[in-house]
Short mmCIF file of C-alpha atoms in Angstrom, two decimals:
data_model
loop_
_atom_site.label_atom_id
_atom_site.label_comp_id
_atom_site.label_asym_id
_atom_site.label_seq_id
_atom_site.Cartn_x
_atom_site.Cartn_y
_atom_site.Cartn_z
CA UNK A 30 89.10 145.30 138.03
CA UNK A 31 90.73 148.41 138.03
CA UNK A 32 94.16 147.42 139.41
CA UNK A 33 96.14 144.73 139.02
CA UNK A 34 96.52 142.75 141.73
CA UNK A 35 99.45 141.12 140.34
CA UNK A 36 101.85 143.99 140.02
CA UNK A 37 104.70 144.03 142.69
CA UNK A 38 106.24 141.06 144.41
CA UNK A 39 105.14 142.43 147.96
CA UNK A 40 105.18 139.44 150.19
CA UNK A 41 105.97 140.10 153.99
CA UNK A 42 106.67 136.93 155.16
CA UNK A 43 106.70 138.15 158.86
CA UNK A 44 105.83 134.56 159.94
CA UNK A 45 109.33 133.58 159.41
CA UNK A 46 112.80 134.27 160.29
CA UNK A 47 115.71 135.39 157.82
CA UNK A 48 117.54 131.87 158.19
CA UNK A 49 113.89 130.03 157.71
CA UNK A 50 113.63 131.79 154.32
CA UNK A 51 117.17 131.02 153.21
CA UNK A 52 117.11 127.54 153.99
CA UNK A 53 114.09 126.73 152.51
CA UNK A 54 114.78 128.64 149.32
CA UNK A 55 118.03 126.80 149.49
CA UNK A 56 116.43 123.13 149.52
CA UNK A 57 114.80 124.19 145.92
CA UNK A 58 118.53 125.55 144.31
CA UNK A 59 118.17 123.62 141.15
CA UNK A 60 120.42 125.46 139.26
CA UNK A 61 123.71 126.36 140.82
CA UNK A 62 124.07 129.88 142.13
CA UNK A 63 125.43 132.48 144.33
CA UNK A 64 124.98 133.73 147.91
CA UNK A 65 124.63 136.99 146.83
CA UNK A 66 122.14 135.89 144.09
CA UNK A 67 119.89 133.65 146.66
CA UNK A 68 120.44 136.90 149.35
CA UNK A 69 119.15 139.54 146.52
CA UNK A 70 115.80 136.90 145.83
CA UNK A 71 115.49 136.30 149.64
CA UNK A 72 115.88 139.38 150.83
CA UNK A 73 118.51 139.28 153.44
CA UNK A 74 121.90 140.69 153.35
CA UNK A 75 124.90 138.36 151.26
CA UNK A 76 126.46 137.22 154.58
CA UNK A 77 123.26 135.97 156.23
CA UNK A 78 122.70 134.06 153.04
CA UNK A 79 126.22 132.92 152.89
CA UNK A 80 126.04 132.15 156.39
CA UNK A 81 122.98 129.50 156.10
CA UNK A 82 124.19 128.16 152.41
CA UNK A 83 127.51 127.36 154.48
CA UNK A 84 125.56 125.58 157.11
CA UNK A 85 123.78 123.62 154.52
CA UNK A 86 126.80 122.42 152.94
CA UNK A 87 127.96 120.90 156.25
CA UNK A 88 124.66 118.94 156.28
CA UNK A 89 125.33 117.36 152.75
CA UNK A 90 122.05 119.16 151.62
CA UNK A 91 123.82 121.77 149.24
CA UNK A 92 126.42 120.79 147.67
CA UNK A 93 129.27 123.90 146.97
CA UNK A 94 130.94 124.57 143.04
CA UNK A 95 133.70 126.66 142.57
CA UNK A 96 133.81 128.18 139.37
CA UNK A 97 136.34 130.61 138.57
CA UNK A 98 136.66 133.03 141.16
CA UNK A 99 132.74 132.17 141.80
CA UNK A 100 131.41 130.12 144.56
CA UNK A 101 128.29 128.67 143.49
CA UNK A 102 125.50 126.61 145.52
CA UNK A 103 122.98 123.45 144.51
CA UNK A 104 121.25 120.66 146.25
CA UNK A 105 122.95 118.11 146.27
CA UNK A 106 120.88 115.19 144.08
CA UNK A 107 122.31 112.19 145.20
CA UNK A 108 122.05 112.96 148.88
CA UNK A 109 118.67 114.41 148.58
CA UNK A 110 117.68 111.16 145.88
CA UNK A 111 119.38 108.92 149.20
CA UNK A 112 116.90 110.58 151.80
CA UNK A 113 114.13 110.16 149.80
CA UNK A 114 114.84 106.46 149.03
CA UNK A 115 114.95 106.30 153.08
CA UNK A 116 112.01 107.88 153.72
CA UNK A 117 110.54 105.55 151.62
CA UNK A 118 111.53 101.90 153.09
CA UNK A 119 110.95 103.70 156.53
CA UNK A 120 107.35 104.57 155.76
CA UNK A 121 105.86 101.92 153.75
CA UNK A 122 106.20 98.46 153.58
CA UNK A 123 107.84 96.33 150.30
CA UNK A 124 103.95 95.45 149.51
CA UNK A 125 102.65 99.12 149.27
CA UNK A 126 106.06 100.16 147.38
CA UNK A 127 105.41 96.99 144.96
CA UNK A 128 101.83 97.83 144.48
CA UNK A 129 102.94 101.35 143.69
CA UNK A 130 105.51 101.01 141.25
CA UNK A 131 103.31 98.23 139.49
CA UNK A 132 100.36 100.90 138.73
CA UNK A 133 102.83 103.68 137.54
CA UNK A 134 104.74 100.96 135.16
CA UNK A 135 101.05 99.97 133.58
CA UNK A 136 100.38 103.58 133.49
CA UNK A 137 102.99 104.32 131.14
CA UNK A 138 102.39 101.33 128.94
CA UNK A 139 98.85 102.49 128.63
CA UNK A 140 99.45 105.73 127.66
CA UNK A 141 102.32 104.34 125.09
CA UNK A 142 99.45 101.92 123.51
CA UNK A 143 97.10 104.78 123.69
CA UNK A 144 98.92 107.60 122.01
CA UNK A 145 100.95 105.41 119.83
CA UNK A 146 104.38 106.90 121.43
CA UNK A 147 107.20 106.00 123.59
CA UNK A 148 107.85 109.12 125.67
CA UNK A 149 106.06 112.01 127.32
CA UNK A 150 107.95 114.40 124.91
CA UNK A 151 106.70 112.58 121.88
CA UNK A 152 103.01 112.83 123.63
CA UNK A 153 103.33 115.98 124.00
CA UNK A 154 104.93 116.88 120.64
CA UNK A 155 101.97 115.24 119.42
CA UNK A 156 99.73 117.96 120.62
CA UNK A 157 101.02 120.76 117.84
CA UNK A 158 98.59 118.07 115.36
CA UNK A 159 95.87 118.27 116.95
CA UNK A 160 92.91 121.03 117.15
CA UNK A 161 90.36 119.93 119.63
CA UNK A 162 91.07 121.81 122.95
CA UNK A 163 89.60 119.09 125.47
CA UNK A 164 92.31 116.45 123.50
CA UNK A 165 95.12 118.89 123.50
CA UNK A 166 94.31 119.70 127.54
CA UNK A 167 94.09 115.72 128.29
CA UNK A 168 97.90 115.60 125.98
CA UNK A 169 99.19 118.12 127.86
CA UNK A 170 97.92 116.75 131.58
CA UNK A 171 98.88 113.34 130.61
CA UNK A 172 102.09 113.96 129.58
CA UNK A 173 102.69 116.20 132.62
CA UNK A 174 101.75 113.39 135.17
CA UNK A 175 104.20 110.61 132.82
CA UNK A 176 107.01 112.55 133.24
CA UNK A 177 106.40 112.68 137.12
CA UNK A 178 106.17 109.13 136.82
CA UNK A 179 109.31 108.72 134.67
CA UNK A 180 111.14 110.82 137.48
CA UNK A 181 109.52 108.98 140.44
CA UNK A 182 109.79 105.40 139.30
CA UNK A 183 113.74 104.84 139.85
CA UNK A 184 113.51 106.13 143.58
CA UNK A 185 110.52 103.77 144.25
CA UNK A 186 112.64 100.87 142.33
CA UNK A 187 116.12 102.25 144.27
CA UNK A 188 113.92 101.60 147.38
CA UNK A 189 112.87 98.21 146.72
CA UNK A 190 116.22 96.90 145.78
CA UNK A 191 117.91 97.47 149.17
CA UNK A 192 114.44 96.92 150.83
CA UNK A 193 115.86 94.26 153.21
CA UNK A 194 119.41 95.12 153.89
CA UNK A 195 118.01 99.24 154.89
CA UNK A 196 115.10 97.94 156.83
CA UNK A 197 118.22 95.35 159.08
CA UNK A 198 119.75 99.08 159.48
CA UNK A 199 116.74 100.97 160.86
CA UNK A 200 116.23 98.92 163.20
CA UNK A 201 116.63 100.80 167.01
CA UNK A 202 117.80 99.09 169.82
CA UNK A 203 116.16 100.58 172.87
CA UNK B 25 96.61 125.48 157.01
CA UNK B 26 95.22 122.34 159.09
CA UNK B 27 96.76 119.49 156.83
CA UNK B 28 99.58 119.06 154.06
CA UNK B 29 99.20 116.06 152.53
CA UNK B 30 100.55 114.41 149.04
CA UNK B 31 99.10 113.12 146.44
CA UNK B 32 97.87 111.12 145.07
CA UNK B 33 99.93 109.13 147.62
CA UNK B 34 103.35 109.46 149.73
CA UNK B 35 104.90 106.90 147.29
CA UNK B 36 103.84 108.68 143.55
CA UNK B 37 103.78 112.31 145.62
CA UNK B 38 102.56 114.37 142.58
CA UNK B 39 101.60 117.19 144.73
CA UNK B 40 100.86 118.87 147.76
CA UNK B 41 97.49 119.32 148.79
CA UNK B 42 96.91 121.54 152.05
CA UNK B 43 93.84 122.04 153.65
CA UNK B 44 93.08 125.23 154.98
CA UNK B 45 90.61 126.04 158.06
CA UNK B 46 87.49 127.79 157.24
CA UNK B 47 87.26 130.09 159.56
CA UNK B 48 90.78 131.51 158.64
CA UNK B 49 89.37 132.93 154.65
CA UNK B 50 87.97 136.33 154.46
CA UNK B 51 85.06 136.68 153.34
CA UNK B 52 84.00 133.65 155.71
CA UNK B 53 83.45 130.55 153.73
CA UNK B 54 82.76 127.13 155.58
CA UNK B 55 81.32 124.26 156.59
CA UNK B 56 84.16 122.62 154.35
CA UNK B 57 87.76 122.95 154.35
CA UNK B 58 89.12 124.56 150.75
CA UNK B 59 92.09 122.94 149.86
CA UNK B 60 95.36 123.91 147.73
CA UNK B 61 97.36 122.14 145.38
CA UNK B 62 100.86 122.86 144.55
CA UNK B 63 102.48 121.11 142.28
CA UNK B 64 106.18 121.50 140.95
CA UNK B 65 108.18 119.88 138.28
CA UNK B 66 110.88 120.97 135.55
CA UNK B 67 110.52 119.81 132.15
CA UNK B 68 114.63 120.44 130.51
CA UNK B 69 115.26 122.86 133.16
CA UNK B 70 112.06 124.91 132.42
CA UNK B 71 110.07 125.05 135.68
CA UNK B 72 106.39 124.11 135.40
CA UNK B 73 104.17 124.84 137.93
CA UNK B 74 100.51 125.20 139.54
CA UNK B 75 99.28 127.09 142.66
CA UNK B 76 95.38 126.24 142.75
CA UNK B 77 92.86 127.30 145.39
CA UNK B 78 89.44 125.77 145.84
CA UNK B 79 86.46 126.21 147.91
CA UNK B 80 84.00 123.37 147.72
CA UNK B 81 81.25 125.28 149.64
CA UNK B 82 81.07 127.92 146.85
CA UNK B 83 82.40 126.11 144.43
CA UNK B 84 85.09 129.25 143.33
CA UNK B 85 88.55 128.07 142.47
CA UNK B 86 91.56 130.23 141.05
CA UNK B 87 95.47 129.71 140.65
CA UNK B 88 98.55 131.13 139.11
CA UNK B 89 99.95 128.43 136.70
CA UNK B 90 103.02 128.05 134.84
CA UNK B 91 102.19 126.27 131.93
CA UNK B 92 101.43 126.00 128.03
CA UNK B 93 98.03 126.80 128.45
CA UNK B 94 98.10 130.10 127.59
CA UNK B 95 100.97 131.30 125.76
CA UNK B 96 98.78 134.19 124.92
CA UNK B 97 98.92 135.68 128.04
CA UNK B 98 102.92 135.16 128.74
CA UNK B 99 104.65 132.45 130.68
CA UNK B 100 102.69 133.06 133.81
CA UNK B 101 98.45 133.49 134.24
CA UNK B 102 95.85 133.78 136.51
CA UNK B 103 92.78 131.84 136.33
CA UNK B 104 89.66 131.74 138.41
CA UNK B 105 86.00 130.48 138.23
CA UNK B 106 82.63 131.52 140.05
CA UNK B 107 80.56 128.52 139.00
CA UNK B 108 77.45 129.97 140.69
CA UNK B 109 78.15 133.59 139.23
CA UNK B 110 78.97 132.05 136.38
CA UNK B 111 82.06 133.57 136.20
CA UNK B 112 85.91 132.83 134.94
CA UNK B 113 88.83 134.90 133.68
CA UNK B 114 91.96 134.10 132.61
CA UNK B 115 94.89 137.04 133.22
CA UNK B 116 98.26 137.47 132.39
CA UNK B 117 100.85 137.46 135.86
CA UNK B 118 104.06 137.91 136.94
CA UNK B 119 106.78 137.06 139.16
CA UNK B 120 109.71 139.05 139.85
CA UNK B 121 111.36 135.74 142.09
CA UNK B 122 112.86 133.17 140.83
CA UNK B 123 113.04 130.31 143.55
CA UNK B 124 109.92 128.35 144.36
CA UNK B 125 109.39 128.93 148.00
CA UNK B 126 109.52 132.81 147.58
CA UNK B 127 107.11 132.32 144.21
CA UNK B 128 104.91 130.54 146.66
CA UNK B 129 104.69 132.78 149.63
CA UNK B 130 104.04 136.09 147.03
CA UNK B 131 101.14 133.98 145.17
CA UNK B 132 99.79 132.71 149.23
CA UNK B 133 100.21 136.69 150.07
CA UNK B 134 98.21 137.91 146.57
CA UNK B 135 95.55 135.07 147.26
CA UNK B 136 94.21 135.84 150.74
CA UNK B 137 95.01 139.40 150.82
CA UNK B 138 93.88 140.23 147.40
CA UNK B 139 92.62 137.41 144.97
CA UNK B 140 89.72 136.01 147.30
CA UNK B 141 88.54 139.53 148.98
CA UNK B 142 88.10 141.18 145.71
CA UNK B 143 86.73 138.52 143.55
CA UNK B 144 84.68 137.21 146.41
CA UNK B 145 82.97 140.48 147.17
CA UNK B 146 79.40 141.50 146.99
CA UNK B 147 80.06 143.78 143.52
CA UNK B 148 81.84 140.80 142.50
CA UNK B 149 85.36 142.67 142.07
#
C-alpha cells in the first residue's frame, strides 16, 4: 500500500455529543488525571471536561484526588467493584454464579498442573524458555485469559457471599 | 452494530463481541453477520488490548492489538488475513490517544473507512 492508513488519529465521532465522549472516556480513567488532560485527549475545551468529571463525582463513579495544587480524577474501584457485584446477583441466579466460579477455579488448577506454576506471571515468564511459536502463542493466550480469571473470580465470590441478604433488598414492592 | 454481547458469558465477561449488520460494510459482504471482539485488560498498569474484525462469509479478519506478539513492530500492530487470497500482513500502528474509548472509536473509524475498503478491493489494496 502506498499510504499508511494508520498515520493520524482522525476520528470524527459526529455520532456523539461532547458530554457522551467525556463520560465515557471518564468510566475507563484508570490512572488518575486531570480535566485538562482528559479535555486535550477528548477533544473538548477544559471546562466542558471539568464540567462532566464534576458530574461524575456526584454519582460516586469518579472518585476526585487532590494533589498539590492538582485536582486529579479516577474511577472509583470500590463503587464500580459494588455495581458490578449487583449486577451480578440481579442477573443470574446463585446456581449459574456457582457453576461459574467452579469452572474458572478448575481452570486455574489445570493450568497450574499443566505448566508446573502457580501464577499467570510465572506462565508467562516461562515463555522466554521456550522456542516453538504455536507453544509460546498458547503461553501467552493462556496466561492472558488466567489473569482475567484471577481478576474476575473475587467479584463472582463477593456476589455469592451476600447472595441472599442483596437478593431480600432487590426485591420491588409494586 | 445489531448486538453487543460478552463473552464467553455475562458472569466470566472476557470480552465484547458485537455483531455488525451486513448490509452496513462497504464493499457489501453478507449473508452472515461479521462480528468484533474487543477485549481490554491491564497487566501492572500496562494496558493490553485487542480490536479484531471478522467476516465469516469471506473468511477475512484483521485487528489492531496491543500485545507481545510482535515487539518487532513496536507496542502497537496491525494484522489481517485473506484466507481465500491467501493473504496476511502484519504492520506496525499507532495511537496518538491514550484512553480506551477514544483508542476504540479511531481504530472503528480506520476499519470501515479505510482498513476493509482498501484491503477488500478488487486490486487487493
Amino acid at each position: 500500500m502506498s499510504d499508511d492508513p494508520d498515520r493520524g488519529d482522525d476520528a470524527t465521532h459526529t455520532s456523539m455529543t461532547r458530554g457522551e465522549r467525556v463520560r465515557a472516556a471518564a468510566r475507563t480513567l484508570r490512572t488518575p488525571r486531570t480535566a485538562s488532560w482528559v479535555a486535550d485527549e477528548t477533544e473538548v475545551s477544559v471546562k466542558t471536561a471539568q464540567k462532566y468529571l464534576d458530574q461524575l463525582v456526584e454519582d460516586n463513579v469518579l472518585q476526585k484526588i487532590e494533589q498539590g495544587d492538582q485536582t486529579l480524577y479516577c474511577i472509583d474501584q470500590l463503587m464500580a467493584t459494588y455495581r458490578e457485584v449487583a449486577s451480578l446477583q440481579r442477573e443470574h441466579d446463585r446456581e449459574e454464579l456457582t457453576t461459574a466460579l467452579e469452572s474458572m477455579r478448575r481452570k486455574i488448577t489445570r493450568w497450574q498442573e499443566t505448566y508446573n506454576v502457580e501464577t499467570p506471571g510465572e506462565l508467562r515468564a516461562s515463555i522466554a524458555d521456550r522456542d516453538d511459536p504455536d507453544e509460546i502463542e498458547e503461553r501467552r493466550e493462556i496466561a492472558s485469559e488466567w489473569e482475567h480469571l484471577a481478576d474476575r473470580i473475587p467479584v463472582v465470590r463477593a456476589a455469592l457471599a451476600e447472595y441472599d441478604w442483596a437478593t431480600e433488598r432487590d426485591r420491588v414492592s409494586v | 452494530m445489531t448486538s453487543v454481547t460478552y463473552e464467553p458469558d455475562s458472569i466470566v465477561k472476557r470480552y465484547l463481541c458485537a455483531r455488525i449488520d451486513p448490509d452496513r460494510v462497504v464493499p457489501p459482504t453478507g449473508p452472515e453477520s461479521p462480528t468484533l471482539d474487543v477485549e481490554w485488560r491491564f497487566v501492572d498498569g500496562e494496558p493490553y488490548y485487542r480490536i479484531h474484525y471478522a467476516d465469516p462469509n469471506t473468511g477475512f479478519n484483521c485487528g489492531w492489538h496491543r500485545d507481545d506478539d510482535h515487539p518487532d513492530l513496536g507496542p502497537v500492530h496491525f494484522q489481517y488475513e485473506h484466507s481465500r487470497r491467501d493473504e496476511s500482513d502484519h504492520q506496525r500502528a499507532q495511537f496518538q490517544k491514550t484512553i480506551p474509548t477514544e483508542i476504540f472509536w479511531i481504530a472503528l473509524d480506520r476499519l470501515f473507512e479505510k482498513r476493509i475498503p482498501t484491503l477488500l478491493s478488487d486490486d487487493g489494496g
